mmCIF file with all atom_site columns, C-alpha atoms and ligand atoms in Angstrom:
data_model
loop_
_atom_site.group_PDB
_atom_site.id
_atom_site.type_symbol
_atom_site.label_atom_id
_atom_site.label_alt_id
_atom_site.label_comp_id
_atom_site.label_asym_id
_atom_site.label_entity_id
_atom_site.label_seq_id
_atom_site.pdbx_PDB_ins_code
_atom_site.Cartn_x
_atom_site.Cartn_y
_atom_site.Cartn_z
_atom_site.occupancy
_atom_site.B_iso_or_equiv
_atom_site.pdbx_formal_charge
_atom_site.auth_seq_id
_atom_site.auth_comp_id
_atom_site.auth_asym_id
_atom_site.auth_atom_id
_atom_site.pdbx_PDB_model_num
ATOM   1   C  CA  . MET A 1 1   ? 104.863 92.362  128.415 1.00 0.00 ? 27  MET A CA  1
ATOM   2   C  CA  . LYS A 1 2   ? 101.333 92.442  129.808 1.00 0.00 ? 28  LYS A CA  1
ATOM   3   C  CA  . ILE A 1 3   ? 102.036 95.786  131.448 1.00 0.00 ? 29  ILE A CA  1
ATOM   4   C  CA  . LEU A 1 4   ? 103.398 97.196  128.188 1.00 0.00 ? 30  LEU A CA  1
ATOM   5   C  CA  . LEU A 1 5   ? 100.311 96.096  126.320 1.00 0.00 ? 31  LEU A CA  1
ATOM   6   C  CA  . LEU A 1 6   ? 98.075  97.528  128.994 1.00 0.00 ? 32  LEU A CA  1
ATOM   7   C  CA  . THR A 1 7   ? 99.915  100.862 128.910 1.00 0.00 ? 33  THR A CA  1
ATOM   8   C  CA  . ALA A 1 8   ? 99.623  101.010 125.145 1.00 0.00 ? 34  ALA A CA  1
ATOM   9   C  CA  . LEU A 1 9   ? 95.931  100.248 125.402 1.00 0.00 ? 35  LEU A CA  1
ATOM   10  C  CA  . LEU A 1 10  ? 95.391  102.953 128.010 1.00 0.00 ? 36  LEU A CA  1
ATOM   11  C  CA  . LEU A 1 11  ? 97.338  105.505 125.966 1.00 0.00 ? 37  LEU A CA  1
ATOM   12  C  CA  . ASN A 1 12  ? 95.250  104.586 122.981 1.00 0.00 ? 38  ASN A CA  1
ATOM   13  C  CA  . LEU A 1 13  ? 92.043  105.036 124.914 1.00 0.00 ? 39  LEU A CA  1
ATOM   14  C  CA  . CYS A 1 14  ? 93.123  108.434 126.234 1.00 0.00 ? 40  CYS A CA  1
ATOM   15  C  CA  . PHE A 1 15  ? 94.336  109.624 122.851 1.00 0.00 ? 41  PHE A CA  1
ATOM   16  C  CA  . GLY A 1 16  ? 91.186  108.323 121.218 1.00 0.00 ? 42  GLY A CA  1
ATOM   17  C  CA  . SER A 1 17  ? 88.893  110.243 123.483 1.00 0.00 ? 43  SER A CA  1
ATOM   18  C  CA  . VAL A 1 18  ? 90.504  113.700 123.274 1.00 0.00 ? 44  VAL A CA  1
ATOM   19  C  CA  . VAL A 1 19  ? 90.844  113.772 119.520 1.00 0.00 ? 45  VAL A CA  1
ATOM   20  C  CA  . ASP A 1 20  ? 87.509  112.023 118.954 1.00 0.00 ? 46  ASP A CA  1
ATOM   21  C  CA  . ASP A 1 21  ? 85.747  114.568 121.155 1.00 0.00 ? 47  ASP A CA  1
ATOM   22  C  CA  . TYR A 1 22  ? 87.423  117.407 119.288 1.00 0.00 ? 48  TYR A CA  1
ATOM   23  C  CA  . LEU A 1 23  ? 86.524  115.957 115.884 1.00 0.00 ? 49  LEU A CA  1
ATOM   24  C  CA  . ASN A 1 24  ? 82.980  115.464 117.101 1.00 0.00 ? 50  ASN A CA  1
ATOM   25  C  CA  . SER A 1 25  ? 82.633  119.066 118.199 1.00 0.00 ? 51  SER A CA  1
ATOM   26  C  CA  . LEU A 1 26  ? 84.030  120.238 114.846 1.00 0.00 ? 52  LEU A CA  1
ATOM   27  C  CA  . LYS A 1 27  ? 81.504  118.001 113.120 1.00 0.00 ? 53  LYS A CA  1
ATOM   28  C  CA  . GLN A 1 28  ? 78.636  119.604 115.063 1.00 0.00 ? 54  GLN A CA  1
ATOM   29  C  CA  . GLU A 1 29  ? 79.889  123.005 113.902 1.00 0.00 ? 55  GLU A CA  1
ATOM   30  C  CA  . VAL A 1 30  ? 80.020  121.916 110.255 1.00 0.00 ? 56  VAL A CA  1
ATOM   31  C  CA  . LEU A 1 31  ? 76.542  120.396 110.504 1.00 0.00 ? 57  LEU A CA  1
ATOM   32  C  CA  . LYS A 1 32  ? 75.114  123.776 111.512 1.00 0.00 ? 58  LYS A CA  1
ATOM   33  C  CA  . GLU A 1 33  ? 76.148  125.179 108.137 1.00 0.00 ? 59  GLU A CA  1
ATOM   34  C  CA  . ASN A 1 34  ? 75.668  122.027 106.104 1.00 0.00 ? 60  ASN A CA  1
ATOM   35  C  CA  . PRO A 1 35  ? 73.025  119.599 107.418 1.00 0.00 ? 61  PRO A CA  1
ATOM   36  C  CA  . ASN A 1 36  ? 73.981  117.077 104.694 1.00 0.00 ? 62  ASN A CA  1
ATOM   37  C  CA  . PHE A 1 37  ? 77.576  116.805 105.890 1.00 0.00 ? 63  PHE A CA  1
ATOM   38  C  CA  . THR A 1 38  ? 78.626  113.219 106.621 1.00 0.00 ? 64  THR A CA  1
ATOM   39  C  CA  . SER A 1 39  ? 82.316  112.922 107.478 1.00 0.00 ? 65  SER A CA  1
ATOM   40  C  CA  . PHE A 1 40  ? 85.763  114.497 107.406 1.00 0.00 ? 66  PHE A CA  1
ATOM   41  C  CA  . ASP A 1 41  ? 88.022  113.469 104.569 1.00 0.00 ? 67  ASP A CA  1
ATOM   42  C  CA  . ALA A 1 42  ? 91.742  112.654 104.823 1.00 0.00 ? 68  ALA A CA  1
ATOM   43  C  CA  . SER A 1 43  ? 92.388  113.372 101.122 1.00 0.00 ? 69  SER A CA  1
ATOM   44  C  CA  . ARG A 1 44  ? 90.977  116.908 101.447 1.00 0.00 ? 70  ARG A CA  1
ATOM   45  C  CA  . GLY A 1 45  ? 93.123  117.132 104.584 1.00 0.00 ? 71  GLY A CA  1
ATOM   46  C  CA  . GLU A 1 46  ? 96.214  116.089 102.654 1.00 0.00 ? 72  GLU A CA  1
ATOM   47  C  CA  . LYS A 1 47  ? 95.687  118.955 100.210 1.00 0.00 ? 73  LYS A CA  1
ATOM   48  C  CA  . ILE A 1 48  ? 95.294  121.401 103.088 1.00 0.00 ? 74  ILE A CA  1
ATOM   49  C  CA  . PHE A 1 49  ? 98.475  120.061 104.679 1.00 0.00 ? 75  PHE A CA  1
ATOM   50  C  CA  . THR A 1 50  ? 100.718 119.903 101.610 1.00 0.00 ? 76  THR A CA  1
ATOM   51  C  CA  . SER A 1 51  ? 99.652  122.827 99.383  1.00 0.00 ? 77  SER A CA  1
ATOM   52  C  CA  . ASN A 1 52  ? 101.660 126.062 99.344  1.00 0.00 ? 78  ASN A CA  1
ATOM   53  C  CA  . HIS A 1 53  ? 100.272 129.462 100.257 1.00 0.00 ? 79  HIS A CA  1
ATOM   54  C  CA  . ILE A 1 54  ? 101.621 132.918 100.897 1.00 0.00 ? 80  ILE A CA  1
ATOM   55  C  CA  . GLY A 1 55  ? 101.646 132.849 104.676 1.00 0.00 ? 81  GLY A CA  1
ATOM   56  C  CA  . LYS A 1 56  ? 101.533 135.424 107.416 1.00 0.00 ? 82  LYS A CA  1
ATOM   57  C  CA  . LYS A 1 57  ? 105.149 136.444 106.884 1.00 0.00 ? 83  LYS A CA  1
ATOM   58  C  CA  . GLY A 1 58  ? 104.728 136.910 103.128 1.00 0.00 ? 84  GLY A CA  1
ATOM   59  C  CA  . LYS A 1 59  ? 106.660 133.718 102.294 1.00 0.00 ? 85  LYS A CA  1
ATOM   60  C  CA  . GLU A 1 60  ? 105.270 130.791 100.345 1.00 0.00 ? 86  GLU A CA  1
ATOM   61  C  CA  . ILE A 1 61  ? 104.903 127.922 102.816 1.00 0.00 ? 87  ILE A CA  1
ATOM   62  C  CA  . SER A 1 62  ? 102.783 124.890 103.668 1.00 0.00 ? 88  SER A CA  1
ATOM   63  C  CA  . CYS A 1 63  ? 102.217 122.845 106.813 1.00 0.00 ? 89  CYS A CA  1
ATOM   64  C  CA  . THR A 1 64  ? 104.994 120.567 105.539 1.00 0.00 ? 90  THR A CA  1
ATOM   65  C  CA  . SER A 1 65  ? 107.480 123.472 105.672 1.00 0.00 ? 91  SER A CA  1
ATOM   66  C  CA  . CYS A 1 66  ? 107.663 122.926 109.434 1.00 0.00 ? 92  CYS A CA  1
ATOM   67  C  CA  . HIS A 1 67  ? 106.251 119.427 109.922 1.00 0.00 ? 93  HIS A CA  1
ATOM   68  C  CA  . GLY A 1 68  ? 107.910 117.710 106.927 1.00 0.00 ? 94  GLY A CA  1
ATOM   69  C  CA  . THR A 1 69  ? 106.289 115.274 104.511 1.00 0.00 ? 95  THR A CA  1
ATOM   70  C  CA  . ASP A 1 70  ? 106.851 112.159 106.642 1.00 0.00 ? 96  ASP A CA  1
ATOM   71  C  CA  . LEU A 1 71  ? 104.715 112.769 109.714 1.00 0.00 ? 97  LEU A CA  1
ATOM   72  C  CA  . ASN A 1 72  ? 106.355 109.851 111.498 1.00 0.00 ? 98  ASN A CA  1
ATOM   73  C  CA  . LYS A 1 73  ? 109.701 111.680 111.518 1.00 0.00 ? 99  LYS A CA  1
ATOM   74  C  CA  . SER A 1 74  ? 110.852 114.788 113.331 1.00 0.00 ? 100 SER A CA  1
ATOM   75  C  CA  . SER A 1 75  ? 111.356 117.925 111.274 1.00 0.00 ? 101 SER A CA  1
ATOM   76  C  CA  . GLU A 1 76  ? 112.636 121.486 111.524 1.00 0.00 ? 102 GLU A CA  1
ATOM   77  C  CA  . ASN A 1 77  ? 110.746 124.735 111.945 1.00 0.00 ? 103 ASN A CA  1
ATOM   78  C  CA  . PHE A 1 78  ? 110.997 126.638 108.639 1.00 0.00 ? 104 PHE A CA  1
ATOM   79  C  CA  . PHE A 1 79  ? 111.679 129.952 110.373 1.00 0.00 ? 105 PHE A CA  1
ATOM   80  C  CA  . THR A 1 80  ? 113.657 129.057 113.507 1.00 0.00 ? 106 THR A CA  1
ATOM   81  C  CA  . GLY A 1 81  ? 115.314 125.754 112.547 1.00 0.00 ? 107 GLY A CA  1
ATOM   82  C  CA  . LYS A 1 82  ? 114.171 124.271 115.867 1.00 0.00 ? 108 LYS A CA  1
ATOM   83  C  CA  . VAL A 1 83  ? 113.452 120.549 115.907 1.00 0.00 ? 109 VAL A CA  1
ATOM   84  C  CA  . ILE A 1 84  ? 109.755 119.605 115.893 1.00 0.00 ? 110 ILE A CA  1
ATOM   85  C  CA  . GLU A 1 85  ? 108.858 116.127 117.119 1.00 0.00 ? 111 GLU A CA  1
ATOM   86  C  CA  . PRO A 1 86  ? 106.792 113.910 114.761 1.00 0.00 ? 112 PRO A CA  1
ATOM   87  C  CA  . LEU A 1 87  ? 103.194 115.070 114.293 1.00 0.00 ? 113 LEU A CA  1
ATOM   88  C  CA  . SER A 1 88  ? 101.735 111.607 113.827 1.00 0.00 ? 114 SER A CA  1
ATOM   89  C  CA  . PRO A 1 89  ? 100.320 110.152 117.050 1.00 0.00 ? 115 PRO A CA  1
ATOM   90  C  CA  . LYS A 1 90  ? 101.586 106.767 115.847 1.00 0.00 ? 116 LYS A CA  1
ATOM   91  C  CA  . ALA A 1 91  ? 105.184 107.960 116.153 1.00 0.00 ? 117 ALA A CA  1
ATOM   92  C  CA  . ASN A 1 92  ? 104.594 110.399 118.994 1.00 0.00 ? 118 ASN A CA  1
ATOM   93  C  CA  . PRO A 1 93  ? 102.024 109.301 121.592 1.00 0.00 ? 119 PRO A CA  1
ATOM   94  C  CA  . LYS A 1 94  ? 101.969 112.773 123.160 1.00 0.00 ? 120 LYS A CA  1
ATOM   95  C  CA  . ARG A 1 95  ? 100.234 114.175 120.083 1.00 0.00 ? 121 ARG A CA  1
ATOM   96  C  CA  . PHE A 1 96  ? 96.530  115.021 120.252 1.00 0.00 ? 122 PHE A CA  1
ATOM   97  C  CA  . THR A 1 97  ? 96.260  114.300 123.961 1.00 0.00 ? 123 THR A CA  1
ATOM   98  C  CA  . ASP A 1 98  ? 95.621  117.882 125.124 1.00 0.00 ? 124 ASP A CA  1
ATOM   99  C  CA  . LEU A 1 99  ? 92.696  119.814 123.686 1.00 0.00 ? 125 LEU A CA  1
ATOM   100 C  CA  . ALA A 1 100 ? 94.012  123.276 124.609 1.00 0.00 ? 126 ALA A CA  1
ATOM   101 C  CA  . GLU A 1 101 ? 97.338  122.482 122.926 1.00 0.00 ? 127 GLU A CA  1
ATOM   102 C  CA  . ILE A 1 102 ? 95.662  121.219 119.743 1.00 0.00 ? 128 ILE A CA  1
ATOM   103 C  CA  . GLU A 1 103 ? 93.400  124.265 119.457 1.00 0.00 ? 129 GLU A CA  1
ATOM   104 C  CA  . LYS A 1 104 ? 96.191  126.735 120.188 1.00 0.00 ? 130 LYS A CA  1
ATOM   105 C  CA  . TRP A 1 105 ? 98.513  125.343 117.513 1.00 0.00 ? 131 TRP A CA  1
ATOM   106 C  CA  . ILE A 1 106 ? 95.865  124.693 114.864 1.00 0.00 ? 132 ILE A CA  1
ATOM   107 C  CA  . LYS A 1 107 ? 94.761  128.303 115.152 1.00 0.00 ? 133 LYS A CA  1
ATOM   108 C  CA  . ARG A 1 108 ? 98.306  129.682 115.100 1.00 0.00 ? 134 ARG A CA  1
ATOM   109 C  CA  . ASN A 1 109 ? 99.505  127.360 112.318 1.00 0.00 ? 135 ASN A CA  1
ATOM   110 C  CA  . PHE A 1 110 ? 96.548  128.064 110.007 1.00 0.00 ? 136 PHE A CA  1
ATOM   111 C  CA  . ASN A 1 111 ? 97.393  131.729 110.391 1.00 0.00 ? 137 ASN A CA  1
ATOM   112 C  CA  . ASP A 1 112 ? 101.059 130.996 109.579 1.00 0.00 ? 138 ASP A CA  1
ATOM   113 C  CA  . VAL A 1 113 ? 100.168 129.259 106.312 1.00 0.00 ? 139 VAL A CA  1
ATOM   114 C  CA  . TYR A 1 114 ? 96.742  130.596 105.260 1.00 0.00 ? 140 TYR A CA  1
ATOM   115 C  CA  . ASN A 1 115 ? 96.890  134.024 106.858 1.00 0.00 ? 141 ASN A CA  1
ATOM   116 C  CA  . ARG A 1 116 ? 93.489  133.312 108.461 1.00 0.00 ? 142 ARG A CA  1
ATOM   117 C  CA  . GLU A 1 117 ? 91.957  130.837 110.865 1.00 0.00 ? 143 GLU A CA  1
ATOM   118 C  CA  . GLY A 1 118 ? 90.866  127.442 109.563 1.00 0.00 ? 144 GLY A CA  1
ATOM   119 C  CA  . THR A 1 119 ? 87.166  126.630 109.225 1.00 0.00 ? 145 THR A CA  1
ATOM   120 C  CA  . ALA A 1 120 ? 85.700  123.747 111.220 1.00 0.00 ? 146 ALA A CA  1
ATOM   121 C  CA  . LEU A 1 121 ? 85.627  121.681 108.010 1.00 0.00 ? 147 LEU A CA  1
ATOM   122 C  CA  . GLU A 1 122 ? 89.293  122.401 107.224 1.00 0.00 ? 148 GLU A CA  1
ATOM   123 C  CA  . LYS A 1 123 ? 90.418  121.653 110.762 1.00 0.00 ? 149 LYS A CA  1
ATOM   124 C  CA  . GLY A 1 124 ? 88.479  118.370 110.841 1.00 0.00 ? 150 GLY A CA  1
ATOM   125 C  CA  . ASP A 1 125 ? 89.836  117.295 107.452 1.00 0.00 ? 151 ASP A CA  1
ATOM   126 C  CA  . VAL A 1 126 ? 93.466  118.114 108.242 1.00 0.00 ? 152 VAL A CA  1
ATOM   127 C  CA  . ILE A 1 127 ? 93.371  116.434 111.682 1.00 0.00 ? 153 ILE A CA  1
ATOM   128 C  CA  . THR A 1 128 ? 91.781  113.349 110.140 1.00 0.00 ? 154 THR A CA  1
ATOM   129 C  CA  . TYR A 1 129 ? 94.678  113.298 107.661 1.00 0.00 ? 155 TYR A CA  1
ATOM   130 C  CA  . ILE A 1 130 ? 97.337  113.692 110.373 1.00 0.00 ? 156 ILE A CA  1
ATOM   131 C  CA  . ILE A 1 131 ? 96.020  111.065 112.787 1.00 0.00 ? 157 ILE A CA  1
ATOM   132 C  CA  . ASN A 1 132 ? 95.811  108.504 109.989 1.00 0.00 ? 158 ASN A CA  1
ATOM   133 C  CA  . LYS A 1 133 ? 99.430  109.019 108.942 1.00 0.00 ? 159 LYS A CA  1
HETATM 134 C  C1  . HEC B 2 .   ? 106.097 127.961 111.068 1.00 0.00 ? 30  HEC B C1  1
HETATM 135 C  C2  . HEC B 2 .   ? 106.136 126.545 111.427 1.00 0.00 ? 30  HEC B C2  1
HETATM 136 C  C3  . HEC B 2 .   ? 104.849 125.750 111.412 1.00 0.00 ? 30  HEC B C3  1
HETATM 137 C  C4  . HEC B 2 .   ? 103.954 125.615 110.368 1.00 0.00 ? 30  HEC B C4  1
HETATM 138 C  C5  . HEC B 2 .   ? 104.009 126.258 109.009 1.00 0.00 ? 30  HEC B C5  1
HETATM 139 C  C6  . HEC B 2 .   ? 102.929 124.717 110.838 1.00 0.00 ? 30  HEC B C6  1
HETATM 140 N  N1  . HEC B 2 .   ? 103.203 124.300 112.125 1.00 0.00 ? 30  HEC B N1  1
HETATM 141 FE FE1 . HEC B 2 .   ? 102.061 123.058 113.266 1.00 0.00 ? 30  HEC B FE1 1
HETATM 142 N  N2  . HEC B 2 .   ? 103.318 123.358 114.855 1.00 0.00 ? 30  HEC B N2  1
HETATM 143 C  C7  . HEC B 2 .   ? 104.453 124.136 114.825 1.00 0.00 ? 30  HEC B C7  1
HETATM 144 C  C8  . HEC B 2 .   ? 105.029 124.198 116.148 1.00 0.00 ? 30  HEC B C8  1
HETATM 145 C  C9  . HEC B 2 .   ? 106.297 124.964 116.554 1.00 0.00 ? 30  HEC B C9  1
HETATM 146 C  C10 . HEC B 2 .   ? 104.192 123.432 116.992 1.00 0.00 ? 30  HEC B C10 1
HETATM 147 C  C11 . HEC B 2 .   ? 104.321 123.249 118.513 1.00 0.00 ? 30  HEC B C11 1
HETATM 148 C  C12 . HEC B 2 .   ? 105.498 122.447 118.886 1.00 0.00 ? 30  HEC B C12 1
HETATM 149 C  C13 . HEC B 2 .   ? 105.188 120.991 118.855 1.00 0.00 ? 30  HEC B C13 1
HETATM 150 O  O1  . HEC B 2 .   ? 104.042 120.619 119.156 1.00 0.00 ? 30  HEC B O1  1
HETATM 151 O  O2  . HEC B 2 .   ? 106.082 120.220 118.492 1.00 0.00 ? 30  HEC B O2  1
HETATM 152 C  C14 . HEC B 2 .   ? 103.129 122.912 116.135 1.00 0.00 ? 30  HEC B C14 1
HETATM 153 C  C15 . HEC B 2 .   ? 102.111 122.086 116.577 1.00 0.00 ? 30  HEC B C15 1
HETATM 154 C  C16 . HEC B 2 .   ? 101.077 121.613 115.782 1.00 0.00 ? 30  HEC B C16 1
HETATM 155 C  C17 . HEC B 2 .   ? 99.995  120.782 116.262 1.00 0.00 ? 30  HEC B C17 1
HETATM 156 C  C18 . HEC B 2 .   ? 99.815  120.317 117.694 1.00 0.00 ? 30  HEC B C18 1
HETATM 157 C  C19 . HEC B 2 .   ? 99.590  118.837 117.826 1.00 0.00 ? 30  HEC B C19 1
HETATM 158 C  C20 . HEC B 2 .   ? 99.631  118.339 119.229 1.00 0.00 ? 30  HEC B C20 1
HETATM 159 O  O3  . HEC B 2 .   ? 98.605  117.918 119.735 1.00 0.00 ? 30  HEC B O3  1
HETATM 160 O  O4  . HEC B 2 .   ? 100.714 118.328 119.811 1.00 0.00 ? 30  HEC B O4  1
HETATM 161 C  C21 . HEC B 2 .   ? 99.178  120.561 115.165 1.00 0.00 ? 30  HEC B C21 1
HETATM 162 C  C22 . HEC B 2 .   ? 97.893  119.762 115.144 1.00 0.00 ? 30  HEC B C22 1
HETATM 163 C  C23 . HEC B 2 .   ? 99.757  121.243 114.034 1.00 0.00 ? 30  HEC B C23 1
HETATM 164 N  N3  . HEC B 2 .   ? 100.923 121.871 114.438 1.00 0.00 ? 30  HEC B N3  1
HETATM 165 C  C24 . HEC B 2 .   ? 99.215  121.246 112.761 1.00 0.00 ? 30  HEC B C24 1
HETATM 166 C  C25 . HEC B 2 .   ? 99.643  122.071 111.725 1.00 0.00 ? 30  HEC B C25 1
HETATM 167 C  C26 . HEC B 2 .   ? 98.910  122.283 110.496 1.00 0.00 ? 30  HEC B C26 1
HETATM 168 C  C27 . HEC B 2 .   ? 97.589  121.638 110.137 1.00 0.00 ? 30  HEC B C27 1
HETATM 169 C  C28 . HEC B 2 .   ? 99.624  123.170 109.746 1.00 0.00 ? 30  HEC B C28 1
HETATM 170 C  C29 . HEC B 2 .   ? 99.255  123.804 108.430 1.00 0.00 ? 30  HEC B C29 1
HETATM 171 C  C30 . HEC B 2 .   ? 97.986  124.546 108.398 1.00 0.00 ? 30  HEC B C30 1
HETATM 172 C  C31 . HEC B 2 .   ? 100.826 123.495 110.522 1.00 0.00 ? 30  HEC B C31 1
HETATM 173 N  N4  . HEC B 2 .   ? 100.795 122.815 111.714 1.00 0.00 ? 30  HEC B N4  1
HETATM 174 C  C32 . HEC B 2 .   ? 101.816 124.349 110.087 1.00 0.00 ? 30  HEC B C32 1
HETATM 175 C  C33 . HEC B 2 .   ? 104.995 124.771 113.736 1.00 0.00 ? 30  HEC B C33 1
HETATM 176 C  C34 . HEC B 2 .   ? 104.375 124.911 112.501 1.00 0.00 ? 30  HEC B C34 1
#
């Protein structure tokens, strides 16, 4: 039991640092453009995550098209039907533990849905939404 708790604590610490560092670097970027900026906002992030747009392939999709609306459950890729493990780090401790992986997919997935890269503000808001789900 002690070992389990300790492992959970360690995982938490690791997860906390990668995503916190990333959010912090995004925040520095936003501050360059807007010195009055205070913090990322999960409700703006929810809109980014759930609203529909004509994506890269000319189809109307949202982030939920592939990741579902319950981020604690697995879902299916809209285009390939492949299973995608839950996006919430609460249900899937592997999430948000690898900076390169986060950046690669955020860039690719914004392009899928918005047909452009996300801004630092959008990325910070949507990640804040996801990690609090
Ligand atoms: C066309 C399907 C598709 C859409 C649409 C999509 N994603 Fe993804 N996403 C994936 C796949 C595939 C992966 C990589 C496989 C995996 O990690 O399970 C992924 C991975 C991610 C990750 C990586 C997390 C980690 O650390 O493991 C994040 C964050 C993410 N997506 C966010 C988003 C956001 C935000 C949107 C909307 C802007 C979005 N996704 C839209 C398919 C999609």
